[in-house]
XYZ file of C-alpha atoms in Angstrom:
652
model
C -7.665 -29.494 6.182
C -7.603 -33.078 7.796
C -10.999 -34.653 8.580
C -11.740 -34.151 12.471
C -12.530 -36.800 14.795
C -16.389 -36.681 15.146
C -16.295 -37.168 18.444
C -15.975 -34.242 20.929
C -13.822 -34.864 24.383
C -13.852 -32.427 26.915
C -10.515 -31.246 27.960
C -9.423 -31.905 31.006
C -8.713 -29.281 34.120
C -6.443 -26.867 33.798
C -3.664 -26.097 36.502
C -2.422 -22.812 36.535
C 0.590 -23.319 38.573
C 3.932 -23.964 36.953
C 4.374 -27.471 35.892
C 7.711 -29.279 36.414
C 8.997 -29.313 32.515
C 7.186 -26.337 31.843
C 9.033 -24.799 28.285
C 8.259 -20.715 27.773
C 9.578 -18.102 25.431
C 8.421 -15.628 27.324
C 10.193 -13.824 30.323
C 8.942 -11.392 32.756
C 10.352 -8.339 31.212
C 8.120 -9.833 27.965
C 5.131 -9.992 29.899
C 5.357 -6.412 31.058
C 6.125 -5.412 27.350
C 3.139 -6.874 26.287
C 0.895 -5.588 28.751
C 1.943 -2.057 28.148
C 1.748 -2.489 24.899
C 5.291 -2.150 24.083
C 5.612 -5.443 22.869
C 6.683 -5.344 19.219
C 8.674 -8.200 18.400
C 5.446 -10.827 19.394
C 6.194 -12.976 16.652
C 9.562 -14.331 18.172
C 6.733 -15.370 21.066
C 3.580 -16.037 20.219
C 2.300 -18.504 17.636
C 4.146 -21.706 16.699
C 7.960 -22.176 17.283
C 9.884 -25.587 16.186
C 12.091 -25.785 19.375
C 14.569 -28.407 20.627
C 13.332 -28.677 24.865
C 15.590 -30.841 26.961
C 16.808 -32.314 23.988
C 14.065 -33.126 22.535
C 12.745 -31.605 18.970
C 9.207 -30.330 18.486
C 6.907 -27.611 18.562
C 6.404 -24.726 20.971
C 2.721 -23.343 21.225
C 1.428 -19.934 22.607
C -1.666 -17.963 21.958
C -3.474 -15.083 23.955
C -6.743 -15.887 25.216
C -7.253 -14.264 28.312
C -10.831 -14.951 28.564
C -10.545 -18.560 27.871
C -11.708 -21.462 30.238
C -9.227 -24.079 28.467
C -7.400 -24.218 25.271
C -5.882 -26.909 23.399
C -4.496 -27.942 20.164
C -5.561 -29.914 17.819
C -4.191 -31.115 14.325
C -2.904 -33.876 12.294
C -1.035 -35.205 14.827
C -3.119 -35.984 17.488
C -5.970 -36.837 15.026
C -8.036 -33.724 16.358
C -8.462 -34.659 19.236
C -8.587 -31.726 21.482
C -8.683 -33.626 24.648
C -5.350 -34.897 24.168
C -2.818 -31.872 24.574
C -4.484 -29.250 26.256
C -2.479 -25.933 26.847
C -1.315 -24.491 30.172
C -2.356 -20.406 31.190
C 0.095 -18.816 32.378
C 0.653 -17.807 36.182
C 1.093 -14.060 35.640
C -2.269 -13.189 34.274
C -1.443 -12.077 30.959
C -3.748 -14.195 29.322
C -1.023 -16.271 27.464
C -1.767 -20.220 27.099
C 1.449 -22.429 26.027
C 2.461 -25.728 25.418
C 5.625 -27.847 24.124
C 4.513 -30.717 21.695
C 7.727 -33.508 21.161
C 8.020 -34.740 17.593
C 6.041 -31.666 15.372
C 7.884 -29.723 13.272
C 7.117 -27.558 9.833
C 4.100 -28.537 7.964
C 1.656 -29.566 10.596
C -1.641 -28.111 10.124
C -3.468 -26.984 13.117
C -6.074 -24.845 15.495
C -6.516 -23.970 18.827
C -9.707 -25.681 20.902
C -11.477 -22.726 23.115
C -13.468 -23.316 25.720
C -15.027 -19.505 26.893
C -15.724 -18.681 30.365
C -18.915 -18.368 29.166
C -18.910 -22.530 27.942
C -18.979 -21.321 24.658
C -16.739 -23.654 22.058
C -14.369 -22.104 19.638
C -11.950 -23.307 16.753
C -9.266 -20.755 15.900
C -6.583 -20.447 13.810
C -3.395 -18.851 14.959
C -3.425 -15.484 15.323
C 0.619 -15.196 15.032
C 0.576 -18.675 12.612
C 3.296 -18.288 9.730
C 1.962 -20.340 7.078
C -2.250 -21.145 6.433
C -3.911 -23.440 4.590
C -4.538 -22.478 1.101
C -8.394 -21.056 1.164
C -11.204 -22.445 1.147
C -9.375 -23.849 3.769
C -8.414 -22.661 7.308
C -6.052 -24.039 9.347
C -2.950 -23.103 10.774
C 0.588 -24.826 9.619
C 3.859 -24.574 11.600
C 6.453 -22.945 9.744
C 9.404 -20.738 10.045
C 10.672 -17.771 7.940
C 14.222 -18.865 8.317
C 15.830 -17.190 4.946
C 19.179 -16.966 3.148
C 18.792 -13.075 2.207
C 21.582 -11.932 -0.475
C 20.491 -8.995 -0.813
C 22.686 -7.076 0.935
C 23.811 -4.319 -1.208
C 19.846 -2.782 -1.799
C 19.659 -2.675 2.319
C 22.639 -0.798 2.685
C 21.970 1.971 0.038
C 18.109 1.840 0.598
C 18.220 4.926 2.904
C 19.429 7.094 -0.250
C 16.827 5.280 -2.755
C 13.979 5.192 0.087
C 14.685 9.261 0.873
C 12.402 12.054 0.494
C 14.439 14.012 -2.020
C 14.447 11.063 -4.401
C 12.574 10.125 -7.717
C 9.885 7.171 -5.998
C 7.240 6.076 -8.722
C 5.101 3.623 -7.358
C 3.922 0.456 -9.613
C 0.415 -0.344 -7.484
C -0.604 -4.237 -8.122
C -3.009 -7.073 -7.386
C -0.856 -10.171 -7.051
C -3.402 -12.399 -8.629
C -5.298 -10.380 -11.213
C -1.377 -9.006 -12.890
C -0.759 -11.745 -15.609
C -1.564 -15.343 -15.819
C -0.604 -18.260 -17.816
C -2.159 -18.125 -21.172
C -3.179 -22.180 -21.029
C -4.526 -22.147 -17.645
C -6.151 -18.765 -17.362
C -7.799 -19.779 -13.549
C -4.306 -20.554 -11.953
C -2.267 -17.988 -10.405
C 1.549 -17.136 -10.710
C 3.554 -18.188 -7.698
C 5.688 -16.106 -5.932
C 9.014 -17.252 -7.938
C 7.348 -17.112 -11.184
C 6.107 -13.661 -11.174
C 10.007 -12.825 -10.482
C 10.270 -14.239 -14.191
C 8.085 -11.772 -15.208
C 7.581 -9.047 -13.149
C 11.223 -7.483 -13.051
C 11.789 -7.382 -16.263
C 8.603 -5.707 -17.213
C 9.661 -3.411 -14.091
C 13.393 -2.436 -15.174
C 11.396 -1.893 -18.728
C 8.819 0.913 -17.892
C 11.446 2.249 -15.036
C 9.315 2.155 -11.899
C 11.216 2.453 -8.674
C 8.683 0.381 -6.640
C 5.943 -2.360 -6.637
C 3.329 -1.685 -4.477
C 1.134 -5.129 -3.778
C -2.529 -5.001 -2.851
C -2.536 -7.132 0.528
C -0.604 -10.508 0.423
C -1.135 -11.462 4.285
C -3.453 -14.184 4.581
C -7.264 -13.485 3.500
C -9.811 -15.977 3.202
C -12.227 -14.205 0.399
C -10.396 -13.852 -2.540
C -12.881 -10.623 -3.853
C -11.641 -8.780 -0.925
C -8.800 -8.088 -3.088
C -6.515 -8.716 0.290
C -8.221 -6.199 2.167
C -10.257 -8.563 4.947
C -6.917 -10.262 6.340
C -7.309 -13.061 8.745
C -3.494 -14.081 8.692
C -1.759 -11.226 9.847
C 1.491 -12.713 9.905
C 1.107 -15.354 6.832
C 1.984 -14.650 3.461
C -0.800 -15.735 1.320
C -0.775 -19.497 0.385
C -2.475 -19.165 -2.988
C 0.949 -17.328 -4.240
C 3.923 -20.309 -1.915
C 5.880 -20.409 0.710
C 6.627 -17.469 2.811
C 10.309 -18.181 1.333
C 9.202 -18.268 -2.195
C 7.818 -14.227 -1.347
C 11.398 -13.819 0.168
C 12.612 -15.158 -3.195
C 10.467 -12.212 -5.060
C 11.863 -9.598 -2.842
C 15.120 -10.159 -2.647
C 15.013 -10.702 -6.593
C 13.730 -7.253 -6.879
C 15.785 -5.418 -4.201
C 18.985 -7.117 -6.717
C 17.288 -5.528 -9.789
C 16.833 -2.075 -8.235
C 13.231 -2.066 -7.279
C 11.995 -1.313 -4.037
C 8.792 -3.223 -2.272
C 6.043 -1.267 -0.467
C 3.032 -3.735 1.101
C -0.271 -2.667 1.784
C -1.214 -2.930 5.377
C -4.072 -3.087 6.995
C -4.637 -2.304 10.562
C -7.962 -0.816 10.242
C -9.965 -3.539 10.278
C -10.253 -7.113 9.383
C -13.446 -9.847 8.981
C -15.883 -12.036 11.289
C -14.507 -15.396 9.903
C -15.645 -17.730 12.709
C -12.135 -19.141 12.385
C -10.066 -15.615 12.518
C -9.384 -12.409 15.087
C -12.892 -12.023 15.870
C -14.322 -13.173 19.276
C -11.351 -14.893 19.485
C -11.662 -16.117 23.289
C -15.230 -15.669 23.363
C -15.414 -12.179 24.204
C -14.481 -9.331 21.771
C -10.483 -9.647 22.522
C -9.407 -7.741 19.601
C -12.124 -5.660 18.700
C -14.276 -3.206 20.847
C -17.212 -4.706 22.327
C -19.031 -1.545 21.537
C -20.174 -2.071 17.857
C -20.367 1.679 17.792
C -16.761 2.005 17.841
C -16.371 -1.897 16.903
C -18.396 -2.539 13.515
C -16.983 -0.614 10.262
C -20.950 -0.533 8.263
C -18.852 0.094 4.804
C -16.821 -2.857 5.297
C -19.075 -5.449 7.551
C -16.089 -6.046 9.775
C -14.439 -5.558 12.990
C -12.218 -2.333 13.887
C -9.140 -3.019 15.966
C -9.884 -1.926 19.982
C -6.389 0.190 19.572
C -6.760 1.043 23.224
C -6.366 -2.373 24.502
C -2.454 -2.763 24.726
C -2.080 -5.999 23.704
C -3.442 -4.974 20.291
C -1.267 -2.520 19.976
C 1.686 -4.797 20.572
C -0.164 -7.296 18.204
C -0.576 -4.755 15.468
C 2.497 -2.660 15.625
C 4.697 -6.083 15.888
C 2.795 -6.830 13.103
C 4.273 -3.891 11.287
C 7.760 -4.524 12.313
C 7.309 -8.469 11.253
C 6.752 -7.259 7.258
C 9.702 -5.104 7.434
C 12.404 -7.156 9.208
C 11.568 -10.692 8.475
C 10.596 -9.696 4.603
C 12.902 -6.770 3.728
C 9.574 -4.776 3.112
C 10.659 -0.976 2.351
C 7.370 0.532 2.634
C 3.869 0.218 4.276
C 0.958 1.389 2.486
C -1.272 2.184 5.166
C -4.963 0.875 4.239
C -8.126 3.242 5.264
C -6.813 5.503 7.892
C -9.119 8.119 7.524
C -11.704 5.525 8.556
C -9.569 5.003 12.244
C -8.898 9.265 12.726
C -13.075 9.472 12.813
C -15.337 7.843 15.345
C -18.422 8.864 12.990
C -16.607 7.834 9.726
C -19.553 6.651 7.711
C -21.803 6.741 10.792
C -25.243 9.010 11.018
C -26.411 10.796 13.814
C -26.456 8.217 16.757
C -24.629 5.397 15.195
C -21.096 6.965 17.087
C -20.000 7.620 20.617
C -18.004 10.997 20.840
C -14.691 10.922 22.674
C -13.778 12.204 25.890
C -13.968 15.652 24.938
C -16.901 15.534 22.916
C -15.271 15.269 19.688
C -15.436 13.197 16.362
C -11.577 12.068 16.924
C -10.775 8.460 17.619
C -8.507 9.469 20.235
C -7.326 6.161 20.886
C -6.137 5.355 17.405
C -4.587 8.832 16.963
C -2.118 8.061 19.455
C -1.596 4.251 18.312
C -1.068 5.380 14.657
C 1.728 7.902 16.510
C 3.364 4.506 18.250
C 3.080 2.984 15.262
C 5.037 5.775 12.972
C 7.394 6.205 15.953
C 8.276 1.989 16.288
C 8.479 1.843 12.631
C 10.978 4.826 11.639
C 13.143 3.749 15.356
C 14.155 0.300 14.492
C 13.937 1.079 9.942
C 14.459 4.722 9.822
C 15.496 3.868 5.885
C 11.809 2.800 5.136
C 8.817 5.159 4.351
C 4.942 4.689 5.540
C 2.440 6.463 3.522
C -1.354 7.140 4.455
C -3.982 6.165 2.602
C -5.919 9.521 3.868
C -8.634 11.803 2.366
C -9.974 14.465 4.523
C -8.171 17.454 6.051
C -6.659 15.681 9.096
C -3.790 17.820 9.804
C -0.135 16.590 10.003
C -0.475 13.522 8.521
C 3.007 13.411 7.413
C 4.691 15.531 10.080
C 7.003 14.181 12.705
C 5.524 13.671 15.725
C 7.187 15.186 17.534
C 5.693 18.165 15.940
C 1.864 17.121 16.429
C 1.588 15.197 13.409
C 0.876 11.496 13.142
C 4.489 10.371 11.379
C 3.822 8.990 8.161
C 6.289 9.877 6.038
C 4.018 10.306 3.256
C 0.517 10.871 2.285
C -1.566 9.867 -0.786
C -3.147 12.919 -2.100
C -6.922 12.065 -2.821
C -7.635 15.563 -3.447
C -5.864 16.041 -5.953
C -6.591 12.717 -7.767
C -10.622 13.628 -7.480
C -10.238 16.951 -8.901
C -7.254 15.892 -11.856
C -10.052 13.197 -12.680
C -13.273 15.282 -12.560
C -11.463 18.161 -14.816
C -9.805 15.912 -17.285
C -13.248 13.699 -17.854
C -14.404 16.853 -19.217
C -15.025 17.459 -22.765
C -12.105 20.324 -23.196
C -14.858 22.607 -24.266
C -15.924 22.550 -20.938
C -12.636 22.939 -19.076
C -12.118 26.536 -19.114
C -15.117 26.733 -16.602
C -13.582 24.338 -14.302
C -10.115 25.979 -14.558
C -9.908 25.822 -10.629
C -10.010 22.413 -10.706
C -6.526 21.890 -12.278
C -4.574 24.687 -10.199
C -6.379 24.078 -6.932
C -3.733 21.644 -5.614
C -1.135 23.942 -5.691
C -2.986 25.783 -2.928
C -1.906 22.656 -0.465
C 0.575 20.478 -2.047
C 3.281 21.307 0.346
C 0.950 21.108 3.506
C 1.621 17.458 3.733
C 4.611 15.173 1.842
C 2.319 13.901 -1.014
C 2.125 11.008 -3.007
C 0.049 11.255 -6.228
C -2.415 8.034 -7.016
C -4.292 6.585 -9.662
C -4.305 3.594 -7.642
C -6.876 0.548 -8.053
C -10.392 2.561 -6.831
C -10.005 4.940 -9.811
C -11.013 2.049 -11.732
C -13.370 -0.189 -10.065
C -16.990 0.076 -9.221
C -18.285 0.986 -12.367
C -15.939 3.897 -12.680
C -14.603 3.019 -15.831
C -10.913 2.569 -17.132
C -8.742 5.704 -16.987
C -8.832 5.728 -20.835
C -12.463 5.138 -20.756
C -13.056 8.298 -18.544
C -10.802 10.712 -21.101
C -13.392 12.465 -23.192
C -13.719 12.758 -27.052
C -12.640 10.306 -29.961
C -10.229 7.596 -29.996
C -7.604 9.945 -30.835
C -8.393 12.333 -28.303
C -8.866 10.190 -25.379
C -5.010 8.715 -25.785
C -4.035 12.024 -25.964
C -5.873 12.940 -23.247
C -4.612 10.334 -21.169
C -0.862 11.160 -22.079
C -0.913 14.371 -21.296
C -2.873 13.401 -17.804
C 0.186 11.427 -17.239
C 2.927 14.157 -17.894
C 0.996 16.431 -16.004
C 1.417 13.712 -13.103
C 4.854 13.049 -13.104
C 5.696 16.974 -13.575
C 3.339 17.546 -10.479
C 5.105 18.052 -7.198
C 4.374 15.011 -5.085
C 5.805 11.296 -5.919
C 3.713 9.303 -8.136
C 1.720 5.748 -7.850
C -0.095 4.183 -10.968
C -1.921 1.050 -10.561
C -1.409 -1.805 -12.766
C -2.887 -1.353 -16.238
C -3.506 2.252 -16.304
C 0.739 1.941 -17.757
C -1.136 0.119 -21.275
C -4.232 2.381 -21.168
C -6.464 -0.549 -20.430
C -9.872 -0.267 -21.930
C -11.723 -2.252 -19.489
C -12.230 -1.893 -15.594
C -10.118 -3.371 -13.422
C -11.132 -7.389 -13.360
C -9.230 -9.144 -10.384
C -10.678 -12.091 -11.877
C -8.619 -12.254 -14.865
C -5.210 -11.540 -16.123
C -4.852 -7.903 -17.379
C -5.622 -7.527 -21.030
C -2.043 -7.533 -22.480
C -3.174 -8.451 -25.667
C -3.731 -4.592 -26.074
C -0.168 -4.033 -26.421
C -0.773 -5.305 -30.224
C -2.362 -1.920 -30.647
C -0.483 1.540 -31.553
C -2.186 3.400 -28.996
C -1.952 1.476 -26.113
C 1.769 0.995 -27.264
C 2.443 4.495 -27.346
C 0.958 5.154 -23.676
C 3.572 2.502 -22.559
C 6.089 4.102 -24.172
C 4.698 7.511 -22.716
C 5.046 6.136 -19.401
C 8.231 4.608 -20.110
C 9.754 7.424 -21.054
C 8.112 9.670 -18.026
C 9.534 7.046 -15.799
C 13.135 7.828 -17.029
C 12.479 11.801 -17.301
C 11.395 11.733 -13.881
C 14.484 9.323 -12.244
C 16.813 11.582 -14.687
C 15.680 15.390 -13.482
C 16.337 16.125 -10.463
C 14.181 19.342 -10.515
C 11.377 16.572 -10.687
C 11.796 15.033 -7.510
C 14.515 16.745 -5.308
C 12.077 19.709 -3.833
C 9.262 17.342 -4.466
C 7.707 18.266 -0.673
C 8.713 22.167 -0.756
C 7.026 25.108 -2.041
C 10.453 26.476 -3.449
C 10.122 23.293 -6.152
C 7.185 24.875 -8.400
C 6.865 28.114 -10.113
C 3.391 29.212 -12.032
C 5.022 30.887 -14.914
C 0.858 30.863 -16.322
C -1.768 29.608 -14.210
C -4.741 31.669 -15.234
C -5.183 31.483 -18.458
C -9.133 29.316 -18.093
C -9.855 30.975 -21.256
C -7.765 29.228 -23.442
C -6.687 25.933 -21.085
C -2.680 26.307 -21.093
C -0.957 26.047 -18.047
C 2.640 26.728 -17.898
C 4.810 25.949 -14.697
C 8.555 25.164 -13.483
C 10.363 22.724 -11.443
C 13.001 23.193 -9.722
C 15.702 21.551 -7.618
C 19.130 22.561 -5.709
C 20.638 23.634 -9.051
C 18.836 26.366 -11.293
C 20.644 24.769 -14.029
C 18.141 21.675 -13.932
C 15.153 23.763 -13.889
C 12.900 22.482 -16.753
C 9.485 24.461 -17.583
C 6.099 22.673 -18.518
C 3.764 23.542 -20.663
C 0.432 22.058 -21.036
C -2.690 22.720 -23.878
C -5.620 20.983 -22.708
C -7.810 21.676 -25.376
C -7.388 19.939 -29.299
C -6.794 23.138 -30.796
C -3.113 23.655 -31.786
C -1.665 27.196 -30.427
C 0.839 28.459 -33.077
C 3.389 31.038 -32.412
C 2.637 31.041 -28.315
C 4.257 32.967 -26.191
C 4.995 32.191 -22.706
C 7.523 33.223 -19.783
C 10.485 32.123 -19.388
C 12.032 31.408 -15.993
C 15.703 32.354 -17.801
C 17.539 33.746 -20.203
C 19.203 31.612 -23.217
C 17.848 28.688 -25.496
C 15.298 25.903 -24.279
C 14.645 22.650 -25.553
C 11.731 20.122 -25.473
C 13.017 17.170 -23.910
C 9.857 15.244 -24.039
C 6.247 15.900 -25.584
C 3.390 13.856 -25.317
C 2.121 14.196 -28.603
C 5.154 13.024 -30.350
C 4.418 10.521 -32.917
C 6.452 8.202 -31.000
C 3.466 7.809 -28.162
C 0.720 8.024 -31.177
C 0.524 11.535 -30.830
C -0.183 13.875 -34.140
C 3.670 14.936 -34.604
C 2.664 18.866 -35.387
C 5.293 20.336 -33.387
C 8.284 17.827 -32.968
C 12.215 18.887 -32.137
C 11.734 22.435 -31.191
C 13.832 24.890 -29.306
C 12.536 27.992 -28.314
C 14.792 30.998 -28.208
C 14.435 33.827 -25.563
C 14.028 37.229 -25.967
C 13.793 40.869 -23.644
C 10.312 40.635 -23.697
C 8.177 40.688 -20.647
C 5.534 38.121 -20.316
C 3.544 36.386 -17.737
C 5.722 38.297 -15.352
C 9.234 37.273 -16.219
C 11.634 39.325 -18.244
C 12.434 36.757 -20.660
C 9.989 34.792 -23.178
C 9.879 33.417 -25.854
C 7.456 31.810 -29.150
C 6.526 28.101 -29.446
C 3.845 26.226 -31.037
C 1.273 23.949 -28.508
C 0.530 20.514 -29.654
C -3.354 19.697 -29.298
C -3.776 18.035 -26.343
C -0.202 17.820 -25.519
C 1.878 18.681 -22.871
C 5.770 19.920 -22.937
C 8.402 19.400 -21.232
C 11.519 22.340 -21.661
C 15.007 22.659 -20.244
C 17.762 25.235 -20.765
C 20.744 24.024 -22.792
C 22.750 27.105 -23.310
């Protein structure tokens, strides 16, 4: 940012009438939105608008700051001065200052000049600003998000590919911390160059999403996009807002679907950003009890104040219609449902009715589903949620709080605690594996080995797998076929596809270098070819919600490890069964069920040589017969690969 004049001028008075060339984007039907909170197109308001006014070209400026004495702006062009143009409130008390500016247009950096009621003397960036400064700097630059989209074709079949009762396997990344150029290791990819190498590696492994850690605008790069100050603002480190349209759009033409991480649960006290914006806590609650998050040391949302709301959920609709988003990733929301979330005794003030419920952002979260799914009912929103709330993923209509999906933490602790077991172990902890069966159709889950699972001194996924070298691949293959044969859609984060060895470093470029290696190869391919089995089934993915898509042909048997289930869709002819040995011992001559009669194949097994596996049991067909077993009238013999995990389907 520019060098500021050194010398402070106060601003002059303020009138509040309407001046003679007054220039507003607002009407009064706006200003009653807003107020009620019902406001969710803000953007086309608030913030910084190149405008022609009386036939003259510059820029329109409008920020909320209802507790504000006098605002101004200050920049480049008028040398920051912030005597020079000060802003005029509006006459209908809704807080909104605004001001025409002849001759600015794109690329002018700027901040607004608050004076509180109080005297008190803020610089802020825009709220609603389009473009920032690239960190460590902090101001505001006028831009547009004017954008030639050609992709066309994706948006009108993206209600079929975005639907429940299709295959959706999630590719979860850190824009920064993916790949980066071997001879300048510190310097990101831009948007347009990770389109170079992201879809290709994409269409390659067969994912039918990218998921991207936060790419709003956030100050502190370790924050990993999580503490956004620029709500509205792709992140500069990456380009232009265009240059993210570019990636998109790219994508959408290669068959890949775009989910963003959002996060309306809280955001940091940058002097500069959201908090005390005006002096007084505008955005968040004044109450640190309900206004501090102690995990996070920042600011929760005040989601009972209606102008956040129509900040927020505007917010929401900005990523989806301005960038062709097709998915929010909602960030923390277990953290908003609780008013004692990571409080003790004391620390949190109950709700009306004496509860623990944040009441307030309960029914925001509901306006939020319902605005989202009313003007893109072809996109999905999925909770990041991890207690028992119930209805996270029902209609509202029907009590629930409308996501349309649900990441299922439950099932990710208790897949990770069992399988970081030595397989000795495992028949003691049998519950552990079979337990989510109990509730997977309570809620429309998404499965996650997302970016926590390997962070914080947790380890890599590979490094968690128990035993040798040749046992923890196979450990982790099999992890991954019982994933994608698990009812629920699927979400890997970055890395875990090449069994990276190391944690999680968003400080450096994965380690691709592994790839060199047989093993991690052969988890690649694994994935790879899980990827395709999963698009290609449609016992995989179209009952993916319903109980009447899983079968447990053999869920008990603790003593030995095996688990046997089926999937299954509209047609019984694309059943396929699973079976699973979590132990290294090799099971010869194994009988198991057989959900019907005639001649199965394995379609894919995880300890084929072709992933690294041992190779003991490759090609085979199993034959039924009239014998009873595990409650089915038809079964049949087959040999279990050590640590493996099968994958069967009828072909006569």
């Amino acid at each position: 940012m520019a060098k500021k004049n050194s010398a402070i001028t106060p601003l002059p008075s303020v009138e509040t009438s309407v001046p003679a060339a007054w220039y507003s984007r607002f009407t009064d039907f706006d200003i009653s939105l807003f107020k009620s909170g019902k406001h969710y197109k803000l953007y086309e308001k608030l913030g910084s608008h190149v405008v022609s006014h009386e036939g003259t070209s510059g820029t329109y400026f409008a920020v909320w700051a209802p507790n504000a004495k006098k605002v101004s702006v200050e920049g480049n062009f008028n040398g920051w001065n912030r005597a020079s143009h000060p802003m005029q409130v509006r006459w209908d008390e809704s807080g909104i200052w605004e001001i025409f500016i002849p001759g600015i247009s794109n690329g002018e950096v700027y901040k607004y000049y608050i004076i509180s009621n109080s005297g008190e003397t803020l610089e802020k960036a825009d709220p609603f600003a389009l473009r920032w400064e690239e960190p460590p700097s902090t101001a505001s630059i006028v831009w547009d998000t004017w954008y030639e989209w050609t992709d066309g074709p994706w948006m009108k079949k993206r209600h079929e590919i975005n639907a429940l009762n299709k295959p959706m396997s999630v590719y979860e990344m850190h824009f920064g911390s993916w790949v980066r150029s071997v001879e300048s290791p510190d310097e990101f990819l831009s948007y347009r160059q990770m389109a170079d190498s992201l879809i290709p590696y994409l269409k390659e492994t067969g994912f039918t999403h990218v998921e991207f850690l936060p790419l709003m605008e956030h100050p502190y790069y370790p924050s990993w996009g999580y503490q956004i100050t620029g709500y509205f603002a792709a992140s500069s480190r990456y380009g232009t807002p265009q240059d993210l349209m570019f990636l998109i759009e790219e994508l959408h033409k290669n068959g890949i679907g775009v989910i963003l991480d959002w996060v309306p649960s809280h955001f940091p006290g940058d002097e500069h950003g959201l908090y005390r914006f005006d002096g007084t806590h505008l955005f968040e609650h004044a109450d640190m009890r309900k206004g501090f998050h102690p995990d996070w040391k920042s600011y929760i949302f005040n989601y009972g104040r209606n102008e956040v709301k129509s900040f927020l959920i505007s917010n929401a609709i900005f990523w989806l219609e301005r960038f062709h988003a097709d998915g929010l990733r909602v960030d923390a929301v277990a953290s908003m449902l609780y008013l004692d979330y990571s409080r003790k005794e004391g620390e949190w003030v109950p709700n009306e009715h004496g509860g623990r419920e944040n009441l307030e952002a309960i029914s925001f979260i509901r306006e939020f589903n319902e605005a989202v799914y009313a003007h893109f009912p072809d996109v999905q929103t999925i909770a990041e949620e991890s207690t028992a709330f119930p209805g996270v993923s029902k209609p509202v209509y029907l009590g629930g709080l409308g996501f349309g999906m649900k990441w299922m933490m439950g099932w990710m602790h208790d897949t990770l605690e069992y399988f970081g077991k030595d397989p000795v172990h495992r028949k003691f902890n049998h519950q552990g594996i079979t337990f989510s069966t109990l509730y997977a159709f309570t809620e429309n889950f998404m499965l996650p080995f997302s970016h926590d699972e390997v962070v914080h001194g947790k380890g890599s996924l590979l490094d968690r797998m128990p035993g040798d070298e040749w046992q923890k691949f196979a450990n982790l293959r099999v992890l991954y076929l019982y994933m994608f044969t698990h009812p629920g859609t699927k979400c890997l984060f970055m890395g875990n596809e090449i069994a990276q060895s190391a944690e999680w470093n968003f400080n450096q470029s994965l380690d691709w270098h592994l790839l060199e290696y047989a093993p991690h190869q052969g988890v690649k391919q694994m994935v790879t070819d899980l990827n395709s089995l999963y698009r290609s089934e449609p016992a995989l993915y179209e009952k993916s919600f319903d109980a009447d898509g899983f079968e447990w042909i053999e869920g008990g048997d603790a003593e030995n490890s095996v688990l046997v289930y089926s999937r299954k869709g509209n047609d019984t002819e694309n059943d396929i069964l699973v079976v699973l040995n979590l132990t290294p011992v090799p099971r010869k001559v194994w009988r198991i069920g057989l959900p019907a009669e005639g001649k199965w194949k394995v379609i894919l097994n995880s300890d084929d040589q072709h992933f690294y596996g041992s190779g003991l049991f490759n090609d085979q067909i199993v034959f039924s017969e009239e014998i009873s077993w595990h409650g089915k009238p038809q079964s049949g013999l087959m040999n279990l690969p050590p640590l493996g995990g099968l994958v069967l389907k009828k072909v006569i």
